[in-house]
XYZ file of C-alpha atoms in Angstrom:
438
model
C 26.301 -23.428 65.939
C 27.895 -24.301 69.195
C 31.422 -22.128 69.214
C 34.504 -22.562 71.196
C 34.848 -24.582 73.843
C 31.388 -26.266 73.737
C 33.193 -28.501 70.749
C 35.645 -29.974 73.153
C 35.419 -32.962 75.796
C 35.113 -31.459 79.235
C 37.844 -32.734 80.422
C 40.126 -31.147 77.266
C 39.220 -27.573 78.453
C 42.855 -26.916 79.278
C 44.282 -29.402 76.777
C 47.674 -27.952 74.979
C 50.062 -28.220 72.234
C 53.305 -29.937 73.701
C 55.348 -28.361 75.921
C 58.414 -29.513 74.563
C 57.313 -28.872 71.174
C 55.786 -25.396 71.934
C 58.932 -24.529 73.985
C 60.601 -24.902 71.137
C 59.239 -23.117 68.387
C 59.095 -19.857 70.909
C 62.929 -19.673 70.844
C 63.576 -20.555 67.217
C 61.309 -17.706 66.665
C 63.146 -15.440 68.988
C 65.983 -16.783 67.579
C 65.193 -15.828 63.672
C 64.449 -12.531 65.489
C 68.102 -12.021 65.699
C 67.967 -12.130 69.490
C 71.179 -14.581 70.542
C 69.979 -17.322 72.743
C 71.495 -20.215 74.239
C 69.096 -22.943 73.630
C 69.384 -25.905 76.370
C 65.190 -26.180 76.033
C 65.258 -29.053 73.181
C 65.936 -32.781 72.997
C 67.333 -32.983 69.185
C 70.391 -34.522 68.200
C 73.413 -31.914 67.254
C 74.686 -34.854 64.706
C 73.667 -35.571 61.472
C 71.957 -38.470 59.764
C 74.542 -41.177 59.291
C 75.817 -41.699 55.669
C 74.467 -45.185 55.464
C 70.332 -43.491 55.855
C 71.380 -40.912 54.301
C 71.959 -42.376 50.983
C 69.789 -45.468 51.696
C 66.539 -42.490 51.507
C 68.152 -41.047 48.300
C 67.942 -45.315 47.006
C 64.199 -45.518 48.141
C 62.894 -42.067 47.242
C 60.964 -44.130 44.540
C 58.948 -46.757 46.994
C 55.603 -45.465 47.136
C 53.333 -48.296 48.253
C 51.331 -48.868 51.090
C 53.259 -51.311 53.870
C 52.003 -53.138 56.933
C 51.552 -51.483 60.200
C 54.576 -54.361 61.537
C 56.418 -53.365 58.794
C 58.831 -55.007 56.412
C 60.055 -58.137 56.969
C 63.519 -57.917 56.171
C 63.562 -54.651 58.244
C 62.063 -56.391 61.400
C 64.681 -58.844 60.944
C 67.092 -56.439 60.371
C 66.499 -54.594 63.662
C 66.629 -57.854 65.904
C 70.275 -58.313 64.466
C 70.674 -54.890 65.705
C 69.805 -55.367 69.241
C 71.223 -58.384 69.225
C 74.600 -56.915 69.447
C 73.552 -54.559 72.502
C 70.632 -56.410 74.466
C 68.791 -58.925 75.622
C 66.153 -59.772 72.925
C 65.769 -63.459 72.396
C 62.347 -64.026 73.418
C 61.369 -61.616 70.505
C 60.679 -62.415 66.692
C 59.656 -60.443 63.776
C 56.176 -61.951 64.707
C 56.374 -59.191 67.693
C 56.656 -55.798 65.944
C 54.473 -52.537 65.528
C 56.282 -50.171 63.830
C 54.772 -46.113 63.903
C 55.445 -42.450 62.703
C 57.894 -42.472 65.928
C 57.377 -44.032 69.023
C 54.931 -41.668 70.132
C 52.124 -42.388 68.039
C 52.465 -46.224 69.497
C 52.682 -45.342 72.951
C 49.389 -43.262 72.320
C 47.866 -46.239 70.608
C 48.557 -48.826 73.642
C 47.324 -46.517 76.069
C 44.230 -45.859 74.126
C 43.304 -49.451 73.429
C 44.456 -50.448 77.059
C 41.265 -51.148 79.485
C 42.818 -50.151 83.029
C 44.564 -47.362 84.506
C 48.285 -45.997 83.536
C 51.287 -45.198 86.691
C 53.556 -42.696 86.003
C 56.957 -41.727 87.943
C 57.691 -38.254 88.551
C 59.430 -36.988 86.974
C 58.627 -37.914 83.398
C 58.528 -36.696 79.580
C 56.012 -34.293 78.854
C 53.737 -35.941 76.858
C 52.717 -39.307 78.866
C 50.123 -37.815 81.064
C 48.492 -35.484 78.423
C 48.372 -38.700 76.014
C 46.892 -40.325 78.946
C 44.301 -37.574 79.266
C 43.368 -37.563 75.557
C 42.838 -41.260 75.920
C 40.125 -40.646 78.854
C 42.214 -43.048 81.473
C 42.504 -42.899 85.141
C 46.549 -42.265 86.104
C 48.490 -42.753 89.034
C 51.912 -40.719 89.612
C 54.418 -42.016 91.671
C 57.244 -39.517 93.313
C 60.356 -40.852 94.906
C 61.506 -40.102 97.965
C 64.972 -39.917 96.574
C 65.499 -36.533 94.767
C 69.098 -37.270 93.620
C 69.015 -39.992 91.227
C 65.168 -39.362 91.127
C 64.544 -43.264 91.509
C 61.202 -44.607 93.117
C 61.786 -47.296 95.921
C 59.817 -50.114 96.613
C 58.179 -48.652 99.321
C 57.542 -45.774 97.112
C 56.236 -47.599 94.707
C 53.697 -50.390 97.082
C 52.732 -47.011 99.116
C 50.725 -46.077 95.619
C 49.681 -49.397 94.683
C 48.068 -49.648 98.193
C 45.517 -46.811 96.904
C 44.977 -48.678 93.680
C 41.559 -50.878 92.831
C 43.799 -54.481 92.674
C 41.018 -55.547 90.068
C 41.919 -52.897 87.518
C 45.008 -53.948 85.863
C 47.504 -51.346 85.082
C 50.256 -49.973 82.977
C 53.671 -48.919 83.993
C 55.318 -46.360 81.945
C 58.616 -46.781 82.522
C 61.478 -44.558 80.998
C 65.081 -45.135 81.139
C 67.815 -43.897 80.006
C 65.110 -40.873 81.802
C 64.019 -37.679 80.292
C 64.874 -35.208 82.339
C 67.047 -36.488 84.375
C 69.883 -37.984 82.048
C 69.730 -41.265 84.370
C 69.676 -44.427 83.299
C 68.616 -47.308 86.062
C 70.985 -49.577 87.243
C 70.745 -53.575 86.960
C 69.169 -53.700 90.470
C 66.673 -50.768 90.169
C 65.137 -52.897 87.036
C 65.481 -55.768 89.250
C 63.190 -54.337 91.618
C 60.879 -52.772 89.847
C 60.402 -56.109 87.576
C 59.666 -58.215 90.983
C 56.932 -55.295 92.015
C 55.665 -55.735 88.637
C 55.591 -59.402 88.343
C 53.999 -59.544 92.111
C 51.183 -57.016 91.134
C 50.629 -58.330 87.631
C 51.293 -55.010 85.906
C 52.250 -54.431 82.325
C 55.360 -52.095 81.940
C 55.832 -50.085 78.710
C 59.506 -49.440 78.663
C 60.429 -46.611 77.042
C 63.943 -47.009 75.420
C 64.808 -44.415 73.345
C 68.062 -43.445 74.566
C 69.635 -46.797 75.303
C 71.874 -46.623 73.041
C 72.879 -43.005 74.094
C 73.437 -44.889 77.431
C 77.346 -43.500 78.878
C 76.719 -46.819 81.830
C 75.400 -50.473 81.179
C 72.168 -49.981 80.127
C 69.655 -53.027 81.353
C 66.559 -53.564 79.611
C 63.535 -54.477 82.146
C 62.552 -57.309 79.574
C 65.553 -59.183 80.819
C 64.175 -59.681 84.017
C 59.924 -59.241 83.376
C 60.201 -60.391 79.760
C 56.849 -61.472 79.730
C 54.940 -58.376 80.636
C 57.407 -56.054 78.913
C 56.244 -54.184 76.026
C 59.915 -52.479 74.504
C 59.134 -49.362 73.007
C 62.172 -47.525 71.025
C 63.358 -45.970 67.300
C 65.822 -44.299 65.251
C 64.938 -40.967 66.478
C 67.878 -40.144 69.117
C 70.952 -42.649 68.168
C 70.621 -42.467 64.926
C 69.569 -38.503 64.689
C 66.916 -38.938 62.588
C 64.013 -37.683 64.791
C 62.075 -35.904 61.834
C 61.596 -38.888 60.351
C 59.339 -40.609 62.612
C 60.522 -43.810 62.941
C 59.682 -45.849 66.130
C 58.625 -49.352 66.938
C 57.334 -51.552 69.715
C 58.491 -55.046 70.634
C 55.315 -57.240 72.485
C 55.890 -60.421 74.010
C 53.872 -63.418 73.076
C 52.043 -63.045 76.072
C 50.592 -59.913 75.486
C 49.681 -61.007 71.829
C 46.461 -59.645 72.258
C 47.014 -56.234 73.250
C 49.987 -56.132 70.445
C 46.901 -57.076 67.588
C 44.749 -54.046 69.399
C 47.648 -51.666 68.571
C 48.567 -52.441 65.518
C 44.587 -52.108 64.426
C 44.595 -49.126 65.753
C 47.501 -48.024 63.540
C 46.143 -49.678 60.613
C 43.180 -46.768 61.260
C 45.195 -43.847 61.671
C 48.994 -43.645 60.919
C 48.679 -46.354 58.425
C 52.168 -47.613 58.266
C 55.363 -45.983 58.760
C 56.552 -44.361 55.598
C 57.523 -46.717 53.133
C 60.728 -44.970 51.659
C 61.585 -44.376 55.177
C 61.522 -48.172 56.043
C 63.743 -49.245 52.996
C 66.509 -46.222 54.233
C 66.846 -47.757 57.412
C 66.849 -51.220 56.327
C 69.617 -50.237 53.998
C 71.181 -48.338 56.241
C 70.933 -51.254 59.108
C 72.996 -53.413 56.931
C 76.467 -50.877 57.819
C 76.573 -52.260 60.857
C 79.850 -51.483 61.579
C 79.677 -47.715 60.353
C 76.723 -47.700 62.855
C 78.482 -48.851 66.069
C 81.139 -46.892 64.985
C 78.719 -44.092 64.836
C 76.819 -44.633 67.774
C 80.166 -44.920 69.622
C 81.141 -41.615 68.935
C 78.168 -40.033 69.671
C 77.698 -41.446 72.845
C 81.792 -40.127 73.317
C 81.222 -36.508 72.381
C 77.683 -36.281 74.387
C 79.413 -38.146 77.548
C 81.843 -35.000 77.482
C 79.042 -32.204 77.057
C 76.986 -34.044 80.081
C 80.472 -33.847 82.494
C 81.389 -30.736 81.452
C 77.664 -29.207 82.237
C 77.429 -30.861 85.673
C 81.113 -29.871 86.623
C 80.632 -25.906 85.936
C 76.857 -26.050 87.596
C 77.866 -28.262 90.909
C 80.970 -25.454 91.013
C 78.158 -22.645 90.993
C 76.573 -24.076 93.756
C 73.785 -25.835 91.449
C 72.251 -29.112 92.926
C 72.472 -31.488 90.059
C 72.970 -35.099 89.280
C 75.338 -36.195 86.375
C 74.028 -37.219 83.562
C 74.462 -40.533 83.048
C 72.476 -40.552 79.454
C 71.140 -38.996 76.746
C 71.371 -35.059 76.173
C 69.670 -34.145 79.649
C 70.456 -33.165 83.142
C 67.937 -32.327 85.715
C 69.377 -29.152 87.666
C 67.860 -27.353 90.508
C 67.788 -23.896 91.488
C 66.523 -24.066 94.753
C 69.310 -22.176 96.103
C 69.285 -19.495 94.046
C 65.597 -18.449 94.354
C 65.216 -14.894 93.584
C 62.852 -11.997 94.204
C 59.566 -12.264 91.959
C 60.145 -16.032 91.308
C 57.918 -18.556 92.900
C 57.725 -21.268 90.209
C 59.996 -22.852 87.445
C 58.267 -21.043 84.866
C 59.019 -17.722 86.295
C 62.542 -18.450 86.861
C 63.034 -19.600 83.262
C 61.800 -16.771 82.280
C 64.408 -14.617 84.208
C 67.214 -16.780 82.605
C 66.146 -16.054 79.229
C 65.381 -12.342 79.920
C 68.761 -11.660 82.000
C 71.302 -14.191 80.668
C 69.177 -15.516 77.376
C 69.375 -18.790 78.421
C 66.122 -21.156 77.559
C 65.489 -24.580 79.195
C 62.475 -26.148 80.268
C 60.716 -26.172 83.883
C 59.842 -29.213 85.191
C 57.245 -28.511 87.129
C 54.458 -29.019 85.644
C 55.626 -30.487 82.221
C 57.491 -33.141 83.810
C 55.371 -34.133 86.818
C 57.322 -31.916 89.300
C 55.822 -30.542 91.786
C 54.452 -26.896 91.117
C 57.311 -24.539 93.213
C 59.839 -26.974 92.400
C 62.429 -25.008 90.909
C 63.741 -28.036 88.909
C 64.383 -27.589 85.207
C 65.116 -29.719 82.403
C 68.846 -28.987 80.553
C 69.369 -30.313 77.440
C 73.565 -29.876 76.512
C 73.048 -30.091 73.158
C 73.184 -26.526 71.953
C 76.062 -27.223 69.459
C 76.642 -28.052 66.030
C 78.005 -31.820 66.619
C 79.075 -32.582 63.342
C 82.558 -31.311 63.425
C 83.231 -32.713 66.827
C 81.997 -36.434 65.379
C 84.481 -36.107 62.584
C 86.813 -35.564 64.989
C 86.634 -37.542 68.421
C 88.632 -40.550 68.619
C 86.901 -43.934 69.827
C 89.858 -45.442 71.432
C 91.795 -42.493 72.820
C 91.018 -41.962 76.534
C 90.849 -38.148 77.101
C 91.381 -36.725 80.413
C 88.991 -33.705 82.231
C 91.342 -31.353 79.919
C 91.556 -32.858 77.333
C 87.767 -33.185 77.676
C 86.760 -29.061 78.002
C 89.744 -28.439 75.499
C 88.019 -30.483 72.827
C 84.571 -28.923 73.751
C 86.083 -25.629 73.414
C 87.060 -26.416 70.199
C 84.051 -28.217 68.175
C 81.127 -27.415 70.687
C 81.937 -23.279 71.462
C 78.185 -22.329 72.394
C 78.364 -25.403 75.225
C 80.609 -23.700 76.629
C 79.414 -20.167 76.554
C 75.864 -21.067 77.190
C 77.075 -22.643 80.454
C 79.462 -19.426 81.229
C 76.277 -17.394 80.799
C 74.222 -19.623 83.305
C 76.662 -19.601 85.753
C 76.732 -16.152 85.410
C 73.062 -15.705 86.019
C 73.193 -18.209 88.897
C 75.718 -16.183 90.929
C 73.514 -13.028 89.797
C 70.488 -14.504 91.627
C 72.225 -15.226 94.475
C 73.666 -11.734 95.142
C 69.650 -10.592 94.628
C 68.757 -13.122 97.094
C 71.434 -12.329 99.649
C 70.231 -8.516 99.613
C 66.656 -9.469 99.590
C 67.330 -11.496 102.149
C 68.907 -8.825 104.390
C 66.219 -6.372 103.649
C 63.645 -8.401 105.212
């Protein structure tokens, strides 16, 4: 019998469990060690499940049949009254809908079934271009020339495009609010990446996850491409619930055909997405005031942890961008490379061995380049529950008022930061004599 590798695809030598995923269950084991560790390395929600799912699982906890792959009706209806309070959906009907056990089963599924080649833009969550290796297709990565708000340009863009076969047709990836960066595009960045798309006749798989998490206007590339824009998003980040693997895709008529290809792909692995867990959200959808209250206040308290993280790292000397999303910022420690580190992962490493701070590298889980000393920081190290009973929608809270209130409801923000900070101006001192030994 044939015995380790020789069972997998050549091209699946390396293949691994992902990063994000992986990262994670290192430090909870460290963790349940008893080893104290400020954990920035994880993109979970710090609230908890809003009342109206809450109870509208304990309602359904009986519901035990077998549902379509699009899902319940009502719930598809349900959801378009949803975004029709916060975007741009009108060219979509319940006729449009693939629902899956979260969104990244269906983005899996569309790039499987897909017959061309996928574009990527650096940098970008971990798990695109493995699920674009497991699926056997050809990708393209695109890195901007900008590395502040981490944007491609057109130029950017056309210079990889030029490479391309124009007879293969291709699929865009596109993410934003952006994971790592905590950047969400603005109305003219969609603008021009529609026109590119529309001019080159690519598809563009939006990846939405965190629009409602959005702290600016959030645009939806659908307004402006709508008819080669396949909206992918879920439950998983507003609405805290990212256990429960609940994510859906929105196709446009035109791409009817590719939509039917995805959901028969679903129909022969995932099967539908869990039926109790479709009649708690479609319950729960129905408190639509309790939910823009909700997302409101998330958005509030996360807004403060994101300006709070980039204030204390750009006064360290850290090159970072405000978040402008999400849970993430995109730091890097160029600066502050020290003696025995010449990648990300090493100096992760020395953050969680000297200051036992954990985040993520970027390079290579998130398509940075390898030396890069970027890392993914996810400001969500905190118990948010507290702090949601507590914010106030309407009150406007100045920079004080802001880092008193974190002190108060989100402590280990504050002294997880404190302890990078004090790492960062560690590493420089090392550097400095390093330097002036050489």
């Amino acid at each position: 019998m044939a015995t380790g590798s020789n069972f997998l695809r050549p091209d699946l030598l390396n293949y691994k469990t992902a990063a994000n995923l992986a990262y994670n269950n290192h430090i909870k084991e460290l963790i349940a060690g008893g080893r104290k560790i400020y954990h920035f390395g994880f993109g979970e929600s710090p609230f908890a499940v809003p009342e109206a799912f809450q109870q509208g699982l304990i309602e359904s906890a009986d519901r035990n049949e077998y549902l379509s792959v699009e899902g319940l009706i009502d719930l598809r209806r349900e959801i378009l009254a949803f975004h029709s309070r916060y975007d741009d959906f009108h060219h979509f009907t319940v006729d449009d809908f693939v629902m899956g056990a979260g969104s990244k089963t269906i983005i899996y599924h569309v790039i499987s079934v897909f017959g061309g080649e996928i574009i990527l833009f650096s940098p970008s969550w971990t798990s695109y271009l493995p699920q674009t290796q497991l699926s056997g297709k050809k990708s393209h990565i695109i890195f901007p020339s900008d590395t502040k708000r981490y944007i491609p340009s057109t130029e950017d863009i056309e210079k990889e495009l030029e490479k391309c076969d124009p007879n293969i047709r291709k699929i865009l990836v596109l993410n934003s609010p952006n994971n790592p960066t905590g950047i969400t595009y603005t109305e003219e960045e969609i603008k021009n990446i529609a026109n590119i798309c529309r001019k080159y006749k690519i598809i563009v798989l939006s990846d939405e996850i965190y629009a409602r998490l959005s702290f600016t206007k959030f645009t939806s590339i659908s307004k402006y491409y709508p008819e080669g824009t396949i909206v992918l998003t879920g439950f998983s980040k507003w609405a805290s619930i990212g256990g429960w693997r609940a994510g859906y895709a929105l196709f446009p008529k035109e791409l009817h055909s590719l939509k039917e290809a995805v959901s028969s792909a679903g129909s022969h692995s995932y099967t539908c997405l869990p039926t109790p867990i479709q009649y708690a959200l479609l319950k729960g959808l129905q408190k639509s005031k309790e939910l823009d209250e909700y997302i409101a206040k998330c958005k509030k308290v996360l807004s403060f942890a994101g300006k709070y993280t980039y204030s204390k790292l750009h006064d360290a000397g850290v090159d970072v961008h405000e978040s402008e999303s999400s849970y993430y910022c995109m730091p890097n420690f160029s600066n502050c490379r020290t003696v025995g580190v010449f990648d990300c992962q090493q100096l992760c490493d020395k953050f969680l061995e000297q200051g036992n701070v954990a985040f993520q590298p970027c390079d290579p889980h998130f398509l940075r380049p390898i030396g890069e000393l970027t890392t993914r920081l996810s400001f969500v190290n905190f118990k948010g529950q507290a702090a949601l009973d507590s914010i106030q929608i309407n009150k406007e809270y100045d920079e004080k008022e802001q880092e008193e209130f974190l002190i108060k409801y989100c402590p280990t923000l504050i002294e997880g930061i404190q302890a990078l900070v004090d790492c960062v101006k560690l590493f420089k001192i090392e550097k400095i004599i390093d330097d002036a030994g050489k």
